[in-house]
Amino acid sequence: MGRPPCCDKVGVKKGPWTPEEDIILVSYIQEHGPGNWRSVPTNTGLLRCSKSCRLRWTNYLRPGIKRGNFTDHEEKMIIHLQALLGNRWAAIASYLPQRTDNDIKNYWNTHLKKKLKKLQDGQNQDGFSASQPKGQWERRLQTDIRLAKQALCEALSLDKPRSPESKPSTAEPQTRQFQSQASTYASSAENIAKLLENWMKNSPKPSQTNSDTTQSSLNNTLGANSSSSDGAHSANTPEGFDSLFSFNSSNSDVSQSMDENANLTTENGLLQDESKPSMEVHVPLSLLEKWLFDESAAQAQDDLINMSIDDSAGLF
DNA sequence: AATGGAGACAACCGCATCTGC
DNA sequence: CGCAGATGCGGTTGTCTCCAT
């Protein structure tokens, strides 16, 4: 038996992406929007499989991605969300709109795991081990119950009216949604090109082997779009994405930043949709905030869990 | 200056889930 | 309802960079 491979293994390029490939992919997505990944390699001539294209876009090229160090705030959120959701990185990432699931997963595996282990060793039994009393199984089950409940509510139109910032994209016809996506892409085309240019100028990383030809070909490719790039902006790193799509997420005003997160998610739905399924159901922000940042996080976690169970009890 | 090890991160692989027919 | 193709997700691997020796 066996499932056929997602693409012909013959003639498919693997390994790190070159800037040229990035440009081709970004240009294509600017024009057509993300999605229909199957057709991307054939339409662009990229010798990559569709999966690889999607991954490259969602994890690296997609606008709005924040790169670089995680803040304490983000770190805390990841730790707590991981405690609640387990290794459901996509779900965790949906609470951190600027981070990809891959980023979070990597950060967890390389930094936080060790950090927590150290903490655990130091505290020996209390601390994090105490705040994580339940097995991953149970946590997952509870999350699933919540998701199922939400889905059922939506299906039956039983749920309460939503707050404006949580307009469900599911209620919007796919075509309409895509139209708005396309327009956003058109307006951000120049930005993406600029950013890629900056990225080329500043990043020491991407395939140094072909840097010369790459740079010149990039200049050619980007010539039109990059003409308006100003000096101040070009000083940015790959994180140049930040300057265009950033929002303040300082620790001092968590509540505000969380709300802004929500707004960003909605307003730039386009930026989120590909990697953050619109079906993703979020716990109300206020409760989440409380849970994340309250000293008595454990208590709030119980509230969350109870909410799931209690609410589910009424339904099932 | 050379080298080996560790850390960090991008990308791949395979299974799960979704969706359209 | 079942099937096949498309897409999403999480675990894992490969490679690059940095640092200590």
Coordinates of C-alpha atoms (C1' of nucleotides) in Angstrom, one line a residue:
Chain A
M1 CA 0.0 0.0 0.0
G2 CA 1.5 3.2 1.1
R3 CA 0.5 6.7 0.4
P4 CA 2.0 8.3 -2.6
P5 CA 4.5 11.0 -1.9
C6 CA 3.2 14.5 -1.9
C7 CA 5.3 15.3 -4.9
D8 CA 7.6 13.6 -7.3
K9 CA 10.8 13.1 -5.4
V10 CA 12.7 13.2 -8.6
G11 CA 13.8 16.7 -9.5
V12 CA 12.6 18.2 -6.3
K13 CA 15.1 20.4 -4.6
K14 CA 15.7 20.1 -0.9
G15 CA 17.6 22.1 1.7
P16 CA 17.9 25.8 2.4
W17 CA 16.0 28.2 0.2
T18 CA 17.9 30.6 -1.9
P19 CA 16.9 34.3 -2.1
E20 CA 15.9 33.8 -5.7
E21 CA 13.5 31.1 -4.7
D22 CA 12.1 33.3 -2.0
I23 CA 11.5 36.1 -4.4
I24 CA 9.7 33.8 -6.8
L25 CA 7.5 32.5 -4.1
V26 CA 6.7 35.8 -2.6
S27 CA 6.0 37.3 -6.0
Y28 CA 3.7 34.5 -6.8
I29 CA 1.8 34.8 -3.5
Q30 CA 1.6 38.5 -3.9
E31 CA -0.2 37.9 -7.1
H32 CA -2.4 34.9 -6.3
G33 CA -2.5 34.9 -2.5
P34 CA -1.6 31.9 -0.4
G35 CA -3.3 28.6 -0.8
N36 CA -3.5 26.1 -3.6
W37 CA 0.0 25.1 -2.7
R38 CA -0.1 22.1 -5.0
S39 CA -0.1 24.4 -8.0
V40 CA 2.7 26.7 -6.7
P41 CA 5.7 24.6 -7.9
T42 CA 4.2 24.1 -11.3
N43 CA 3.1 27.7 -11.8
T44 CA 6.3 29.2 -10.5
G45 CA 8.8 26.8 -11.8
L46 CA 10.2 26.2 -8.4
L47 CA 11.8 22.9 -8.0
R48 CA 10.2 22.5 -4.6
C49 CA 7.4 20.4 -3.4
S50 CA 4.1 22.1 -2.4
K51 CA 4.7 21.4 1.3
S52 CA 8.1 23.0 1.2
C53 CA 6.6 26.1 -0.4
R54 CA 3.9 26.4 2.2
L55 CA 6.3 25.9 5.0
R56 CA 8.7 28.4 3.7
W57 CA 5.9 30.9 3.4
T58 CA 4.2 30.3 6.7
N59 CA 7.4 30.0 8.7
Y60 CA 9.6 32.6 7.1
L61 CA 8.3 34.8 4.3
R62 CA 4.8 35.5 5.6
P63 CA 4.5 39.2 6.6
G64 CA 4.0 39.9 10.2
I65 CA 6.4 37.4 11.5
K66 CA 8.6 38.6 14.4
R67 CA 12.0 37.1 14.5
G68 CA 14.7 37.3 17.0
N69 CA 14.6 37.0 20.7
F70 CA 11.5 36.1 22.6
T71 CA 10.5 38.6 25.2
D72 CA 9.8 37.6 28.8
H73 CA 6.2 38.2 28.1
E74 CA 6.2 35.8 25.2
E75 CA 8.2 33.3 27.2
K76 CA 5.7 33.3 30.0
M77 CA 2.9 32.8 27.6
I78 CA 4.5 29.9 26.0
I79 CA 5.3 28.2 29.2
H80 CA 1.8 28.6 30.5
L81 CA 0.1 27.7 27.3
Q82 CA 2.3 24.6 26.9
A83 CA 1.3 23.6 30.4
L84 CA -2.3 23.9 29.4
L85 CA -2.3 22.7 25.8
G86 CA 0.7 20.4 25.7
N87 CA 2.8 20.3 22.5
R88 CA 0.1 21.8 20.4
W89 CA 2.3 24.4 18.9
A90 CA -0.2 25.6 16.3
A91 CA -2.7 26.3 19.1
I92 CA 0.0 28.0 21.2
A93 CA 1.1 30.1 18.2
S94 CA -2.4 31.3 17.7
Y95 CA -2.0 33.3 20.9
L96 CA 1.2 34.8 19.7
P97 CA 0.3 36.2 16.3
Q98 CA 3.8 37.3 15.4
R99 CA 5.4 33.9 16.1
T100 CA 5.2 30.8 14.0
D101 CA 4.5 27.4 15.5
N102 CA 7.8 26.2 14.3
D103 CA 9.6 29.1 16.0
I104 CA 7.8 28.4 19.3
K105 CA 8.5 24.7 19.0
N106 CA 12.2 25.4 18.4
Y107 CA 12.3 27.9 21.2
W108 CA 10.6 25.5 23.5
N109 CA 13.0 22.6 22.6
T110 CA 16.1 24.7 22.8
H111 CA 15.5 27.1 25.6
L112 CA 12.5 26.6 27.7
K113 CA 12.8 22.9 28.2
K114 CA 16.2 23.3 29.7
K115 CA 15.2 26.3 31.6
L116 CA 12.2 24.6 33.1
K117 CA 14.3 21.5 33.9
K118 CA 16.8 23.6 35.7
L119 CA 14.0 25.3 37.6
Q120 CA 12.4 22.0 38.4
D121 CA 15.7 20.6 39.6
G122 CA 16.2 23.6 41.8
Q123 CA 12.7 23.7 43.2
N124 CA 12.3 19.9 43.4
Q125 CA 8.7 19.1 43.4
D126 CA 7.1 22.5 43.8
G127 CA 7.0 25.4 41.3
F128 CA 6.3 24.2 37.8
S129 CA 5.8 20.6 38.6
A130 CA 3.1 21.7 41.0
S131 CA 1.4 23.9 38.4
Q132 CA 1.3 21.1 36.0
P133 CA -0.6 18.4 37.9
K134 CA -2.5 17.0 35.0
G135 CA -1.3 14.7 32.3
Q136 CA -1.0 15.8 28.8
W137 CA -3.8 13.5 28.0
E138 CA -6.2 15.1 30.2
R139 CA -5.3 18.6 29.2
R140 CA -5.7 17.7 25.6
L141 CA -9.0 16.1 26.2
Q142 CA -10.2 19.2 28.0
T143 CA -9.1 21.4 25.2
D144 CA -10.8 19.1 22.7
I145 CA -14.0 19.3 24.6
R146 CA -13.9 23.0 24.5
L147 CA -13.2 23.0 20.8
A148 CA -15.9 20.6 20.2
K149 CA -18.3 22.6 22.3
Q150 CA -17.5 25.8 20.4
A151 CA -17.9 24.1 17.1
L152 CA -21.2 22.7 18.0
C153 CA -22.4 26.1 19.3
E154 CA -21.4 27.7 16.0
A155 CA -23.0 25.0 14.0
L156 CA -26.3 25.4 16.0
S157 CA -26.0 29.2 16.2
L158 CA -26.4 29.0 19.9
D159 CA -23.5 31.0 20.9
K160 CA -23.8 34.5 22.2
P161 CA -23.1 37.4 20.0
R162 CA -19.4 37.9 19.6
S163 CA -17.4 40.9 20.4
P164 CA -16.4 42.9 17.3
E165 CA -12.8 41.8 17.4
S166 CA -13.7 38.2 17.3
K167 CA -15.7 38.2 14.1
P168 CA -15.5 34.7 12.9
S169 CA -14.0 34.4 9.5
T170 CA -15.9 31.2 9.1
A171 CA -19.0 33.2 8.7
E172 CA -17.5 35.0 5.8
P173 CA -17.8 33.4 2.4
Q174 CA -14.5 32.1 1.2
T175 CA -14.4 34.1 -1.9
R176 CA -15.0 37.4 -0.2
Q177 CA -12.4 36.6 2.3
F178 CA -9.9 35.9 -0.5
Q179 CA -10.8 39.2 -2.2
S180 CA -9.8 41.1 0.9
Q181 CA -6.7 39.0 1.2
A182 CA -5.7 39.8 -2.3
S183 CA -6.1 43.5 -1.8
T184 CA -4.0 43.3 1.3
Y185 CA -1.4 41.5 -0.7
A186 CA -1.4 44.1 -3.3
S187 CA -0.9 46.8 -0.8
S188 CA 1.9 45.0 1.0
A189 CA 3.7 43.9 -2.1
E190 CA 6.1 46.7 -2.0
N191 CA 6.7 46.1 1.7
I192 CA 7.5 42.5 1.1
A193 CA 9.9 43.4 -1.6
K194 CA 11.6 46.0 0.6
L195 CA 11.9 43.6 3.4
L196 CA 13.4 41.0 1.3
E197 CA 15.9 43.5 0.0
N198 CA 16.8 44.5 3.5
W199 CA 17.1 40.9 4.4
M200 CA 19.5 40.4 1.7
K201 CA 21.6 43.3 2.7
N202 CA 21.8 42.5 6.3
S203 CA 21.5 38.8 6.7
P204 CA 24.8 37.0 6.6
K205 CA 23.0 33.7 6.5
P206 CA 21.3 32.8 3.3
S207 CA 23.5 30.8 1.0
Q208 CA 26.6 32.8 0.9
T209 CA 27.8 30.6 -1.9
N210 CA 25.8 32.5 -4.5
S211 CA 25.7 35.9 -2.8
D212 CA 27.0 37.8 -5.7
T213 CA 24.8 36.6 -8.4
T214 CA 22.0 36.6 -6.0
Q215 CA 22.4 40.2 -5.0
S216 CA 22.4 41.3 -8.6
S217 CA 19.5 39.3 -9.6
L218 CA 17.7 40.5 -6.6
N219 CA 18.4 44.0 -7.5
N220 CA 17.0 43.4 -10.9
T221 CA 14.0 41.7 -9.6
L222 CA 13.3 44.3 -6.9
G223 CA 14.3 47.3 -8.9
A224 CA 10.9 48.7 -9.3
N225 CA 9.6 48.1 -5.9
S226 CA 12.7 49.0 -4.0
S227 CA 13.1 52.4 -5.5
S228 CA 11.1 54.0 -2.8
S229 CA 12.9 52.4 0.1
D230 CA 14.4 54.9 2.4
G231 CA 17.6 54.7 4.2
A232 CA 16.2 54.7 7.7
H233 CA 14.2 51.7 7.0
S234 CA 16.9 49.8 5.2
A235 CA 18.9 49.8 8.4
N236 CA 16.6 47.0 9.6
T237 CA 17.5 43.4 9.8
P238 CA 15.3 40.5 8.7
E239 CA 13.2 41.7 11.5
G240 CA 12.3 44.5 9.1
F241 CA 9.0 42.8 9.0
D242 CA 8.5 44.1 12.5
S243 CA 8.7 47.7 11.6
L244 CA 5.9 47.2 9.2
F245 CA 3.6 45.0 11.1
S246 CA 4.7 45.4 14.6
F247 CA 2.7 46.4 17.6
N248 CA 3.7 47.2 21.1
S249 CA 3.8 44.2 23.3
S250 CA 5.6 45.5 26.2
N251 CA 5.2 43.8 29.5
S252 CA 4.0 46.9 31.2
D253 CA 0.6 46.8 29.6
V254 CA -0.2 43.2 29.0
S255 CA -3.9 43.8 28.7
Q256 CA -3.5 46.3 26.0
S257 CA -1.1 44.2 24.1
M258 CA -3.3 41.3 24.3
D259 CA -6.2 43.3 22.9
E260 CA -3.9 44.6 20.2
N261 CA -3.1 41.0 19.4
A262 CA -6.7 40.3 18.9
N263 CA -7.1 43.3 16.7
L264 CA -4.1 42.5 14.7
T265 CA -5.4 39.1 14.2
T266 CA -8.6 40.4 12.9
E267 CA -7.4 43.2 10.8
N268 CA -4.6 41.3 9.3
G269 CA -6.6 38.2 9.1
L270 CA -4.8 37.6 5.9
L271 CA -1.6 37.4 7.6
Q272 CA -2.8 34.9 10.1
D273 CA -5.1 32.7 8.1
E274 CA -2.6 30.5 6.5
S275 CA -1.1 29.4 9.7
K276 CA -3.7 30.2 12.2
P277 CA -6.9 28.4 11.2
S278 CA -9.9 30.6 11.6
M279 CA -11.6 27.7 13.4
E280 CA -9.1 28.1 16.2
V281 CA -11.1 28.9 19.3
H282 CA -9.7 31.1 21.9
V283 CA -10.4 31.4 25.5
P284 CA -11.7 34.9 26.3
L285 CA -8.8 37.2 26.6
S286 CA -9.6 38.6 29.9
L287 CA -9.7 35.1 31.5
L288 CA -6.5 34.2 29.6
E289 CA -4.8 37.2 30.8
K290 CA -5.7 36.5 34.4
W291 CA -4.6 33.0 34.0
L292 CA -1.3 33.9 32.4
F293 CA -0.2 36.7 34.6
D294 CA -1.9 36.2 37.8
E295 CA 0.3 35.0 40.6
S296 CA -2.3 32.4 41.3
A297 CA -2.0 30.9 37.8
A298 CA -3.0 27.5 39.1
Q299 CA -6.3 28.8 40.3
A300 CA -7.1 30.4 37.0
Q301 CA -6.1 27.3 35.2
D302 CA -8.7 25.4 37.3
D303 CA -11.2 28.1 36.2
L304 CA -10.4 27.4 32.6
I305 CA -10.7 23.7 33.0
N306 CA -13.9 24.0 35.0
M307 CA -15.3 26.2 32.4
S308 CA -14.6 23.6 29.8
I309 CA -16.1 20.8 31.8
D310 CA -19.0 22.7 33.1
D311 CA -20.0 24.1 29.8
S312 CA -19.5 20.8 28.2
A313 CA -21.7 19.1 30.7
G314 CA -24.6 21.2 29.5
L315 CA -24.0 20.1 26.0
F316 CA -23.1 16.5 26.3
Chain B
dA1 C1' 44.9 29.3 13.9
dA2 C1' 42.7 24.9 14.0
dT3 C1' 39.3 21.9 15.7
dG4 C1' 35.6 19.8 18.2
dG5 C1' 31.3 20.4 20.7
dA6 C1' 27.1 22.6 21.7
dG7 C1' 23.4 25.5 20.6
dA8 C1' 20.1 27.4 17.4
dC9 C1' 17.1 27.2 13.7
dA10 C1' 15.4 26.1 9.0
dA11 C1' 13.6 22.4 6.7
dC12 C1' 12.0 17.7 6.0
dC13 C1' 9.1 13.6 6.9
dG14 C1' 5.1 11.1 8.0
dC15 C1' 0.8 11.0 10.0
dA16 C1' -3.7 13.3 10.9
dT17 C1' -7.3 16.0 9.5
dC18 C1' -10.0 18.5 6.3
dT19 C1' -12.6 19.1 2.0
dG20 C1' -14.7 18.3 -2.3
dC21 C1' -16.7 14.9 -5.2
Chain C
dC1 C1' -20.9 7.4 3.0
dG2 C1' -16.5 6.5 1.2
dC3 C1' -12.6 7.9 -1.3
dA4 C1' -8.8 10.7 -2.8
dG5 C1' -6.3 14.7 -2.9
dA6 C1' -4.9 18.8 -0.3
dT7 C1' -3.4 20.9 3.7
dG8 C1' -2.0 21.1 8.6
dC9 C1' 0.7 19.7 12.4
dG10 C1' 4.2 17.9 15.4
dG11 C1' 8.5 15.3 15.8
dT12 C1' 12.9 14.9 14.0
dT13 C1' 17.0 15.9 11.4
dG14 C1' 20.6 18.5 9.0
dT15 C1' 23.4 22.3 8.8
dC16 C1' 25.3 26.5 10.2
dT17 C1' 27.4 29.5 13.7
dC18 C1' 29.6 30.4 17.8
dC19 C1' 32.6 29.4 21.5
dA20 C1' 35.9 27.0 24.3
dT21 C1' 40.1 24.6 24.2

